[in-house]
Amino acid sequence: MKNILVINSGSSSLKFQLIQMPSEKVLASGLVERIGLDGAKIHYKTEDSTTSRELEIPDHGAALKKVTDLLMNKESGVIETSEDIDAIGHRVVHGGNTFSKTIVIDEEVKKAVKNLFSLAPLHNPHNLKGIEVAEKLFPNATQVAVFDTAFHSTIPSKAKQYAIPTEFYKDNHIQVYGFHGTSHKYVSEQAVKYLKKEHSRIISIHLGNGCSITAVKDGKSVDHSLGFGPVNGLIMGTRSGDIDQSVIFYMVEHLGYSTREVSDILHHKSGMYGLTGYSDLRDIQQKAAEGDKQCQLALNMNAYRIKKYIGAYAAAMNGLDAIVFTAGIGENSDVIRELVCEDMEYLGIEIDSEKNSQRSRDLRTISTENSKVKILVIPTNEELEIAKQVEELVDGN
């Protein structure tokens, strides 16, 4: 048995799970939120207890130290010393062209992650900080980096290159990298197991505050909606998704916005928030149900964008066996799933409204018996996927 601690460091949060492998038993899990801000909180859960309390947590180092203290606490802890942790899996958002697989962390890896800060300025710096702190707190544990972009390294050149001068690709590495790879890998593998098909064509739809959609053929990512950065593709909570580049030039050249201001608008003030004034889909669905025309339009725009990608990816793979809804919205919003799947009979997609309205934390089918394409809802588990990859790597060394 191996105890693997999975750490996901965000800009002001730190999620963690301590998983015993290969049994996949979660010994402890939790979240530290509002790091460096007023009202910081730590949530901690074990099989026997659940606690939440407000603390002063100035930085990620202090956050991970609090987590360590809880894990080794005499009353609520699940380990005795830091040496009980065999390995630590760190989610790193961007691996660029440097990393296409999970890797044991050394000084060269840390240097490379730092060199990629410009590609993921909101994530990679915090990911690296989590690594550095964990090395000090768990000096005997094997530190492993699992990259969100790695799953998409199989995307072929015809799909990953942009039609701009080739030197930008060769010299500056401007291309489709893709994100949410750990989530897409996990749910697509679960779908393959469910389908029991030697060859499979699956569309994985990750819908949260950030959204993306992936074409997965025979277990490999062959196309993906997020590209060089995390703002294009589907309509998201505050991000615009696909937009005509001319709009950006117009905003700068004729409306007087700076490029930094335009970037801020597209990342933080657009998407569902820009359309409705709300970024939480639950609020938008409630307002739409009450008759708010703008919220109704936003929901229809959101679903329409997803439909277009489903059509494109079905064409790219020359067919479709299943579509998978996952992540917070994908797993919980029967409204979005219904809007996406209605009027898709031409592609063999038929949703069962009664099945769709039911709630479950397990893999479930929400398509009709006659539907040629399976419609699946599969809860994502990025932490377990990271633990699996860490275990496989450590056992192989």
PDB file of C-alpha atoms in Angstrom, residues 15-279:
ATOM      1  CA  LYS A  15      -7.195  21.352  -2.745  1.00  0.00           C
ATOM      2  CA  PHE A  16      -5.840  18.090  -1.398  1.00  0.00           C
ATOM      3  CA  GLN A  17      -6.598  14.395  -1.067  1.00  0.00           C
ATOM      4  CA  LEU A  18      -4.644  11.675   0.684  1.00  0.00           C
ATOM      5  CA  ILE A  19      -5.347   8.463  -1.229  1.00  0.00           C
ATOM      6  CA  GLN A  20      -4.237   4.962  -0.347  1.00  0.00           C
ATOM      7  CA  MET A  21      -3.235   3.087  -3.475  1.00  0.00           C
ATOM      8  CA  PRO A  22      -3.998   0.730  -5.091  1.00  0.00           C
ATOM      9  CA  SER A  23      -7.182   0.421  -2.985  1.00  0.00           C
ATOM     10  CA  GLU A  24      -8.150   3.994  -4.028  1.00  0.00           C
ATOM     11  CA  LYS A  25      -9.357   4.665  -0.484  1.00  0.00           C
ATOM     12  CA  VAL A  26      -9.520   8.379   0.356  1.00  0.00           C
ATOM     13  CA  LEU A  27      -8.045   8.748   3.853  1.00  0.00           C
ATOM     14  CA  ALA A  28      -8.508  12.523   4.012  1.00  0.00           C
ATOM     15  CA  SER A  29      -9.510  15.376   1.731  1.00  0.00           C
ATOM     16  CA  GLY A  30     -10.125  19.070   1.906  1.00  0.00           C
ATOM     17  CA  LEU A  31      -9.732  22.595   0.680  1.00  0.00           C
ATOM     18  CA  VAL A  32      -7.968  25.727   1.847  1.00  0.00           C
ATOM     19  CA  GLU A  33      -9.673  28.772   0.337  1.00  0.00           C
ATOM     20  CA  ARG A  34      -9.091  32.528   0.240  1.00  0.00           C
ATOM     21  CA  ILE A  35      -5.352  32.129   0.828  1.00  0.00           C
ATOM     22  CA  GLY A  36      -3.792  35.539   1.498  1.00  0.00           C
ATOM     23  CA  LEU A  37      -7.222  37.155   1.903  1.00  0.00           C
ATOM     24  CA  ASP A  38      -9.511  37.983   4.788  1.00  0.00           C
ATOM     25  CA  GLY A  39     -11.792  35.164   5.826  1.00  0.00           C
ATOM     26  CA  ALA A  40      -9.462  32.334   4.783  1.00  0.00           C
ATOM     27  CA  LYS A  41     -10.945  28.925   5.582  1.00  0.00           C
ATOM     28  CA  ILE A  42      -9.758  25.348   5.789  1.00  0.00           C
ATOM     29  CA  HIS A  43     -12.106  22.411   5.216  1.00  0.00           C
ATOM     30  CA  TYR A  44     -10.938  18.948   6.261  1.00  0.00           C
ATOM     31  CA  LYS A  45     -12.731  15.620   5.945  1.00  0.00           C
ATOM     32  CA  THR A  46     -11.918  12.057   6.959  1.00  0.00           C
ATOM     33  CA  GLU A  47     -14.026   8.915   7.186  1.00  0.00           C
ATOM     34  CA  ASP A  48     -14.902   9.805  10.785  1.00  0.00           C
ATOM     35  CA  SER A  49     -15.003  13.604  10.916  1.00  0.00           C
ATOM     36  CA  THR A  50     -15.601  16.830   9.013  1.00  0.00           C
ATOM     37  CA  THR A  51     -14.296  20.207  10.150  1.00  0.00           C
ATOM     38  CA  SER A  52     -14.285  23.747   8.763  1.00  0.00           C
ATOM     39  CA  ARG A  53     -12.733  26.742  10.408  1.00  0.00           C
ATOM     40  CA  GLU A  54     -11.560  30.225   9.613  1.00  0.00           C
ATOM     41  CA  LEU A  55      -7.835  30.887  10.033  1.00  0.00           C
ATOM     42  CA  GLU A  56      -5.232  33.420   9.043  1.00  0.00           C
ATOM     43  CA  ILE A  57      -3.460  31.862   6.071  1.00  0.00           C
ATOM     44  CA  PRO A  58      -1.083  34.380   4.471  1.00  0.00           C
ATOM     45  CA  ASP A  59       0.364  32.183   1.698  1.00  0.00           C
ATOM     46  CA  HIS A  60       0.462  28.713   0.157  1.00  0.00           C
ATOM     47  CA  GLY A  61       3.298  27.664   2.444  1.00  0.00           C
ATOM     48  CA  ALA A  62       1.158  28.352   5.501  1.00  0.00           C
ATOM     49  CA  ALA A  63      -1.787  26.576   3.848  1.00  0.00           C
ATOM     50  CA  LEU A  64       0.133  23.365   3.229  1.00  0.00           C
ATOM     51  CA  LYS A  65       1.589  23.520   6.743  1.00  0.00           C
ATOM     52  CA  LYS A  66      -1.990  23.665   8.144  1.00  0.00           C
ATOM     53  CA  VAL A  67      -2.939  20.677   5.991  1.00  0.00           C
ATOM     54  CA  THR A  68       0.083  18.754   7.277  1.00  0.00           C
ATOM     55  CA  ASP A  69      -0.821  19.563  10.880  1.00  0.00           C
ATOM     56  CA  LEU A  70      -4.359  18.240  10.336  1.00  0.00           C
ATOM     57  CA  LEU A  71      -3.146  15.052   8.649  1.00  0.00           C
ATOM     58  CA  MET A  72      -0.910  14.319  11.669  1.00  0.00           C
ATOM     59  CA  ASN A  73      -3.289  15.611  14.349  1.00  0.00           C
ATOM     60  CA  LYS A  74      -3.632  13.110  17.232  1.00  0.00           C
ATOM     61  CA  GLU A  75      -7.437  13.335  17.224  1.00  0.00           C
ATOM     62  CA  SER A  76      -8.450  13.838  13.588  1.00  0.00           C
ATOM     63  CA  GLY A  77      -5.263  12.853  11.744  1.00  0.00           C
ATOM     64  CA  VAL A  78      -4.769   9.814   9.542  1.00  0.00           C
ATOM     65  CA  ILE A  79      -0.959   9.529   9.598  1.00  0.00           C
ATOM     66  CA  GLU A  80       1.614   9.705  12.382  1.00  0.00           C
ATOM     67  CA  THR A  81       4.566  11.426  10.695  1.00  0.00           C
ATOM     68  CA  SER A  82       5.453  13.036   7.367  1.00  0.00           C
ATOM     69  CA  GLU A  83       7.343   9.835   6.514  1.00  0.00           C
ATOM     70  CA  ASP A  84       4.000   8.048   6.157  1.00  0.00           C
ATOM     71  CA  ILE A  85       3.533   9.890   2.849  1.00  0.00           C
ATOM     72  CA  ASP A  86       5.185   7.858   0.076  1.00  0.00           C
ATOM     73  CA  ALA A  87       4.641  10.251  -2.817  1.00  0.00           C
ATOM     74  CA  ILE A  88       3.049  13.600  -3.618  1.00  0.00           C
ATOM     75  CA  GLY A  89       1.301  14.270  -6.904  1.00  0.00           C
ATOM     76  CA  HIS A  90       1.198  17.913  -7.966  1.00  0.00           C
ATOM     77  CA  ARG A  91      -1.238  19.163 -10.590  1.00  0.00           C
ATOM     78  CA  VAL A  92       0.681  21.491 -12.897  1.00  0.00           C
ATOM     79  CA  VAL A  93      -1.498  23.285 -15.420  1.00  0.00           C
ATOM     80  CA  HIS A  94       0.952  23.930 -18.264  1.00  0.00           C
ATOM     81  CA  GLY A  95       3.712  21.630 -19.476  1.00  0.00           C
ATOM     82  CA  GLY A  96       4.202  23.353 -22.832  1.00  0.00           C
ATOM     83  CA  ASN A  97       6.164  21.283 -25.355  1.00  0.00           C
ATOM     84  CA  THR A  98       8.583  20.311 -22.585  1.00  0.00           C
ATOM     85  CA  PHE A  99       6.406  17.756 -20.790  1.00  0.00           C
ATOM     86  CA  SER A 100       4.151  15.215 -22.484  1.00  0.00           C
ATOM     87  CA  LYS A 101       3.939  12.803 -19.556  1.00  0.00           C
ATOM     88  CA  THR A 102       3.993  12.571 -15.768  1.00  0.00           C
ATOM     89  CA  ILE A 103       7.502  13.030 -14.333  1.00  0.00           C
ATOM     90  CA  VAL A 104       9.439  12.848 -11.056  1.00  0.00           C
ATOM     91  CA  ILE A 105      10.350  16.381  -9.994  1.00  0.00           C
ATOM     92  CA  ASP A 106      13.972  17.494  -9.785  1.00  0.00           C
ATOM     93  CA  GLU A 107      15.708  20.867 -10.110  1.00  0.00           C
ATOM     94  CA  GLU A 108      15.550  20.755 -13.904  1.00  0.00           C
ATOM     95  CA  VAL A 109      11.810  20.085 -13.855  1.00  0.00           C
ATOM     96  CA  LYS A 110      11.223  22.989 -11.471  1.00  0.00           C
ATOM     97  CA  LYS A 111      13.293  25.267 -13.695  1.00  0.00           C
ATOM     98  CA  ALA A 112      11.262  24.206 -16.737  1.00  0.00           C
ATOM     99  CA  VAL A 113       7.942  24.797 -14.916  1.00  0.00           C
ATOM    100  CA  LYS A 114       9.192  28.280 -14.027  1.00  0.00           C
ATOM    101  CA  ASN A 115      10.109  28.946 -17.662  1.00  0.00           C
ATOM    102  CA  LEU A 116       6.479  28.215 -18.555  1.00  0.00           C
ATOM    103  CA  PHE A 117       5.076  30.918 -16.248  1.00  0.00           C
ATOM    104  CA  SER A 118       4.289  33.149 -19.235  1.00  0.00           C
ATOM    105  CA  LEU A 119       1.987  30.483 -20.726  1.00  0.00           C
ATOM    106  CA  ALA A 120      -0.004  30.024 -17.500  1.00  0.00           C
ATOM    107  CA  PRO A 121       0.612  33.094 -15.304  1.00  0.00           C
ATOM    108  CA  LEU A 122      -2.443  32.426 -13.103  1.00  0.00           C
ATOM    109  CA  HIS A 123      -1.561  28.813 -12.365  1.00  0.00           C
ATOM    110  CA  ASN A 124       2.039  27.648 -12.881  1.00  0.00           C
ATOM    111  CA  PRO A 125       3.577  30.012 -10.273  1.00  0.00           C
ATOM    112  CA  HIS A 126       1.247  28.633  -7.586  1.00  0.00           C
ATOM    113  CA  ASN A 127       1.817  25.074  -8.788  1.00  0.00           C
ATOM    114  CA  LEU A 128       5.570  25.574  -8.379  1.00  0.00           C
ATOM    115  CA  LYS A 129       5.115  27.135  -4.945  1.00  0.00           C
ATOM    116  CA  GLY A 130       3.151  24.063  -3.864  1.00  0.00           C
ATOM    117  CA  ILE A 131       6.020  21.853  -5.037  1.00  0.00           C
ATOM    118  CA  GLU A 132       8.653  23.868  -3.174  1.00  0.00           C
ATOM    119  CA  VAL A 133       6.694  23.874   0.091  1.00  0.00           C
ATOM    120  CA  ALA A 134       5.912  20.146  -0.153  1.00  0.00           C
ATOM    121  CA  GLU A 135       9.603  19.356  -0.626  1.00  0.00           C
ATOM    122  CA  LYS A 136      10.359  21.007   2.712  1.00  0.00           C
ATOM    123  CA  LEU A 137       7.450  19.468   4.614  1.00  0.00           C
ATOM    124  CA  PHE A 138       7.796  15.973   3.119  1.00  0.00           C
ATOM    125  CA  PRO A 139      11.518  15.597   2.351  1.00  0.00           C
ATOM    126  CA  ASN A 140      11.358  11.795   2.034  1.00  0.00           C
ATOM    127  CA  ALA A 141       8.373  11.654  -0.327  1.00  0.00           C
ATOM    128  CA  THR A 142       8.765  11.315  -4.091  1.00  0.00           C
ATOM    129  CA  GLN A 143       7.489  14.532  -5.677  1.00  0.00           C
ATOM    130  CA  VAL A 144       5.704  14.023  -9.003  1.00  0.00           C
ATOM    131  CA  ALA A 145       4.315  16.520 -11.524  1.00  0.00           C
ATOM    132  CA  VAL A 146       1.149  15.661 -13.472  1.00  0.00           C
ATOM    133  CA  PHE A 147       0.516  18.106 -16.313  1.00  0.00           C
ATOM    134  CA  ASP A 148      -2.952  19.176 -17.471  1.00  0.00           C
ATOM    135  CA  THR A 149      -1.642  19.628 -21.009  1.00  0.00           C
ATOM    136  CA  ALA A 150      -0.037  16.166 -21.267  1.00  0.00           C
ATOM    137  CA  PHE A 151      -3.186  14.305 -22.371  1.00  0.00           C
ATOM    138  CA  HIS A 152      -3.460  16.614 -25.375  1.00  0.00           C
ATOM    139  CA  SER A 153       0.096  15.982 -26.606  1.00  0.00           C
ATOM    140  CA  THR A 154      -1.390  13.395 -29.023  1.00  0.00           C
ATOM    141  CA  ILE A 155      -3.320  16.046 -30.987  1.00  0.00           C
ATOM    142  CA  PRO A 156      -2.010  15.823 -34.594  1.00  0.00           C
ATOM    143  CA  SER A 157      -0.350  18.759 -36.358  1.00  0.00           C
ATOM    144  CA  LYS A 158      -3.364  19.362 -38.597  1.00  0.00           C
ATOM    145  CA  ALA A 159      -5.378  20.173 -35.481  1.00  0.00           C
ATOM    146  CA  LYS A 160      -2.812  21.800 -33.213  1.00  0.00           C
ATOM    147  CA  GLN A 161      -1.126  24.286 -35.558  1.00  0.00           C
ATOM    148  CA  TYR A 162      -2.591  27.704 -36.309  1.00  0.00           C
ATOM    149  CA  ALA A 163      -2.629  29.055 -39.876  1.00  0.00           C
ATOM    150  CA  ILE A 164      -0.092  31.805 -39.136  1.00  0.00           C
ATOM    151  CA  PRO A 165       3.544  32.012 -40.345  1.00  0.00           C
ATOM    152  CA  THR A 166       5.260  28.716 -39.468  1.00  0.00           C
ATOM    153  CA  GLU A 167       8.089  30.384 -37.545  1.00  0.00           C
ATOM    154  CA  PHE A 168       5.649  31.268 -34.755  1.00  0.00           C
ATOM    155  CA  TYR A 169       5.093  27.542 -34.273  1.00  0.00           C
ATOM    156  CA  LYS A 170       8.724  26.482 -34.702  1.00  0.00           C
ATOM    157  CA  ASP A 171      10.444  29.331 -32.860  1.00  0.00           C
ATOM    158  CA  ASN A 172       7.828  30.532 -30.373  1.00  0.00           C
ATOM    159  CA  HIS A 173       5.858  27.290 -29.824  1.00  0.00           C
ATOM    160  CA  ILE A 174       2.502  28.945 -30.518  1.00  0.00           C
ATOM    161  CA  GLN A 175       0.040  26.069 -30.927  1.00  0.00           C
ATOM    162  CA  VAL A 176      -2.950  24.323 -29.349  1.00  0.00           C
ATOM    163  CA  TYR A 177      -1.906  22.959 -25.941  1.00  0.00           C
ATOM    164  CA  GLY A 178      -5.272  22.219 -24.368  1.00  0.00           C
ATOM    165  CA  PHE A 179      -6.311  22.085 -20.717  1.00  0.00           C
ATOM    166  CA  HIS A 180      -8.444  20.039 -18.278  1.00  0.00           C
ATOM    167  CA  GLY A 181      -6.460  17.065 -19.590  1.00  0.00           C
ATOM    168  CA  THR A 182      -6.520  15.146 -16.316  1.00  0.00           C
ATOM    169  CA  SER A 183     -10.317  15.363 -16.201  1.00  0.00           C
ATOM    170  CA  HIS A 184     -10.799  14.454 -19.875  1.00  0.00           C
ATOM    171  CA  LYS A 185      -8.425  11.495 -19.530  1.00  0.00           C
ATOM    172  CA  TYR A 186     -10.228  10.137 -16.470  1.00  0.00           C
ATOM    173  CA  VAL A 187     -13.802  10.336 -17.782  1.00  0.00           C
ATOM    174  CA  SER A 188     -12.947   9.155 -21.300  1.00  0.00           C
ATOM    175  CA  GLU A 189     -11.242   6.071 -19.844  1.00  0.00           C
ATOM    176  CA  GLN A 190     -14.332   5.409 -17.729  1.00  0.00           C
ATOM    177  CA  ALA A 191     -16.462   5.728 -20.870  1.00  0.00           C
ATOM    178  CA  VAL A 192     -14.257   3.282 -22.797  1.00  0.00           C
ATOM    179  CA  LYS A 193     -14.640   0.721 -20.000  1.00  0.00           C
ATOM    180  CA  TYR A 194     -18.407   1.219 -20.072  1.00  0.00           C
ATOM    181  CA  LEU A 195     -18.679   0.905 -23.867  1.00  0.00           C
ATOM    182  CA  LYS A 196     -16.458  -2.224 -23.985  1.00  0.00           C
ATOM    183  CA  LYS A 197     -15.387  -1.370 -27.529  1.00  0.00           C
ATOM    184  CA  GLU A 198     -11.945  -2.015 -28.981  1.00  0.00           C
ATOM    185  CA  HIS A 199     -12.153   1.196 -31.013  1.00  0.00           C
ATOM    186  CA  SER A 200     -14.080   4.158 -29.655  1.00  0.00           C
ATOM    187  CA  ARG A 201     -14.988   7.726 -30.614  1.00  0.00           C
ATOM    188  CA  ILE A 202     -15.920   9.809 -27.583  1.00  0.00           C
ATOM    189  CA  ILE A 203     -16.586  13.500 -27.026  1.00  0.00           C
ATOM    190  CA  SER A 204     -15.785  14.568 -23.463  1.00  0.00           C
ATOM    191  CA  ILE A 205     -17.490  17.791 -22.321  1.00  0.00           C
ATOM    192  CA  HIS A 206     -15.989  19.380 -19.179  1.00  0.00           C
ATOM    193  CA  LEU A 207     -18.357  22.099 -17.963  1.00  0.00           C
ATOM    194  CA  GLY A 208     -17.467  24.154 -14.894  1.00  0.00           C
ATOM    195  CA  ASN A 209     -16.523  27.791 -14.458  1.00  0.00           C
ATOM    196  CA  GLY A 210     -13.929  26.897 -17.078  1.00  0.00           C
ATOM    197  CA  CYS A 211     -15.217  24.747 -19.951  1.00  0.00           C
ATOM    198  CA  SER A 212     -13.677  22.611 -22.656  1.00  0.00           C
ATOM    199  CA  ILE A 213     -14.573  19.820 -25.052  1.00  0.00           C
ATOM    200  CA  THR A 214     -12.285  17.085 -26.367  1.00  0.00           C
ATOM    201  CA  ALA A 215     -12.469  14.601 -29.228  1.00  0.00           C
ATOM    202  CA  VAL A 216     -11.051  11.304 -27.936  1.00  0.00           C
ATOM    203  CA  LYS A 217     -10.414   8.586 -30.514  1.00  0.00           C
ATOM    204  CA  ASP A 218      -9.224   5.174 -29.335  1.00  0.00           C
ATOM    205  CA  GLY A 219      -8.324   6.681 -25.965  1.00  0.00           C
ATOM    206  CA  LYS A 220      -6.252   9.561 -27.353  1.00  0.00           C
ATOM    207  CA  SER A 221      -7.025  13.265 -27.551  1.00  0.00           C
ATOM    208  CA  VAL A 222      -7.213  14.253 -31.227  1.00  0.00           C
ATOM    209  CA  ASP A 223      -8.767  17.737 -30.917  1.00  0.00           C
ATOM    210  CA  HIS A 224      -9.683  20.160 -28.150  1.00  0.00           C
ATOM    211  CA  SER A 225     -11.506  23.475 -27.801  1.00  0.00           C
ATOM    212  CA  LEU A 226      -9.026  25.342 -25.580  1.00  0.00           C
ATOM    213  CA  GLY A 227      -5.856  26.256 -27.415  1.00  0.00           C
ATOM    214  CA  PHE A 228      -2.776  28.333 -26.651  1.00  0.00           C
ATOM    215  CA  GLY A 229      -4.575  29.805 -23.639  1.00  0.00           C
ATOM    216  CA  PRO A 230      -7.694  28.967 -21.622  1.00  0.00           C
ATOM    217  CA  VAL A 231     -10.092  31.571 -23.056  1.00  0.00           C
ATOM    218  CA  ASN A 232     -11.330  30.216 -26.404  1.00  0.00           C
ATOM    219  CA  GLY A 233     -13.780  27.498 -27.354  1.00  0.00           C
ATOM    220  CA  LEU A 234     -16.947  27.116 -25.303  1.00  0.00           C
ATOM    221  CA  ILE A 235     -18.742  29.945 -23.469  1.00  0.00           C
ATOM    222  CA  MET A 236     -17.586  29.883 -19.835  1.00  0.00           C
ATOM    223  CA  GLY A 237     -18.451  31.509 -16.513  1.00  0.00           C
ATOM    224  CA  THR A 238     -16.493  34.710 -17.165  1.00  0.00           C
ATOM    225  CA  ARG A 239     -14.508  33.823 -20.315  1.00  0.00           C
ATOM    226  CA  SER A 240     -15.767  34.610 -23.797  1.00  0.00           C
ATOM    227  CA  GLY A 241     -14.892  31.453 -25.675  1.00  0.00           C
ATOM    228  CA  ASP A 242     -14.460  31.773 -29.454  1.00  0.00           C
ATOM    229  CA  ILE A 243     -14.482  35.349 -30.739  1.00  0.00           C
ATOM    230  CA  ASP A 244     -13.660  37.000 -34.072  1.00  0.00           C
ATOM    231  CA  GLN A 245     -10.130  38.440 -33.765  1.00  0.00           C
ATOM    232  CA  SER A 246     -11.359  41.582 -35.528  1.00  0.00           C
ATOM    233  CA  VAL A 247     -13.379  42.433 -32.419  1.00  0.00           C
ATOM    234  CA  ILE A 248     -10.159  42.650 -30.394  1.00  0.00           C
ATOM    235  CA  PHE A 249      -8.492  44.934 -32.956  1.00  0.00           C
ATOM    236  CA  TYR A 250     -11.616  47.108 -33.059  1.00  0.00           C
ATOM    237  CA  MET A 251     -11.708  47.456 -29.261  1.00  0.00           C
ATOM    238  CA  VAL A 252      -8.053  48.547 -29.218  1.00  0.00           C
ATOM    239  CA  GLU A 253      -7.915  50.724 -32.330  1.00  0.00           C
ATOM    240  CA  HIS A 254     -11.364  52.365 -32.234  1.00  0.00           C
ATOM    241  CA  LEU A 255     -12.731  52.074 -28.691  1.00  0.00           C
ATOM    242  CA  GLY A 256      -9.522  53.037 -26.903  1.00  0.00           C
ATOM    243  CA  TYR A 257      -8.976  49.910 -24.793  1.00  0.00           C
ATOM    244  CA  SER A 258      -5.451  48.735 -24.043  1.00  0.00           C
ATOM    245  CA  THR A 259      -4.524  45.114 -24.830  1.00  0.00           C
ATOM    246  CA  ARG A 260      -4.356  44.449 -21.081  1.00  0.00           C
ATOM    247  CA  GLU A 261      -7.899  45.795 -20.643  1.00  0.00           C
ATOM    248  CA  VAL A 262      -9.205  43.688 -23.525  1.00  0.00           C
ATOM    249  CA  SER A 263      -7.555  40.603 -22.024  1.00  0.00           C
ATOM    250  CA  ASP A 264      -9.195  41.347 -18.679  1.00  0.00           C
ATOM    251  CA  ILE A 265     -12.607  41.744 -20.351  1.00  0.00           C
ATOM    252  CA  LEU A 266     -12.318  38.467 -22.275  1.00  0.00           C
ATOM    253  CA  HIS A 267     -11.042  36.511 -19.269  1.00  0.00           C
ATOM    254  CA  HIS A 268     -12.977  37.999 -16.355  1.00  0.00           C
ATOM    255  CA  LYS A 269     -15.960  40.015 -17.607  1.00  0.00           C
ATOM    256  CA  SER A 270     -17.347  37.995 -20.512  1.00  0.00           C
ATOM    257  CA  GLY A 271     -18.990  34.611 -20.924  1.00  0.00           C
ATOM    258  CA  MET A 272     -22.173  34.007 -18.954  1.00  0.00           C
ATOM    259  CA  TYR A 273     -21.278  36.862 -16.610  1.00  0.00           C
ATOM    260  CA  GLY A 274     -20.936  39.313 -19.494  1.00  0.00           C
ATOM    261  CA  LEU A 275     -24.258  38.200 -20.961  1.00  0.00           C
ATOM    262  CA  THR A 276     -26.297  38.151 -17.744  1.00  0.00           C
ATOM    263  CA  GLY A 277     -24.425  39.744 -14.835  1.00  0.00           C
ATOM    264  CA  TYR A 278     -24.193  36.312 -13.176  1.00  0.00           C
ATOM    265  CA  SER A 279     -21.303  33.834 -13.403  1.00  0.00           C
TER     266      SER A 279
END
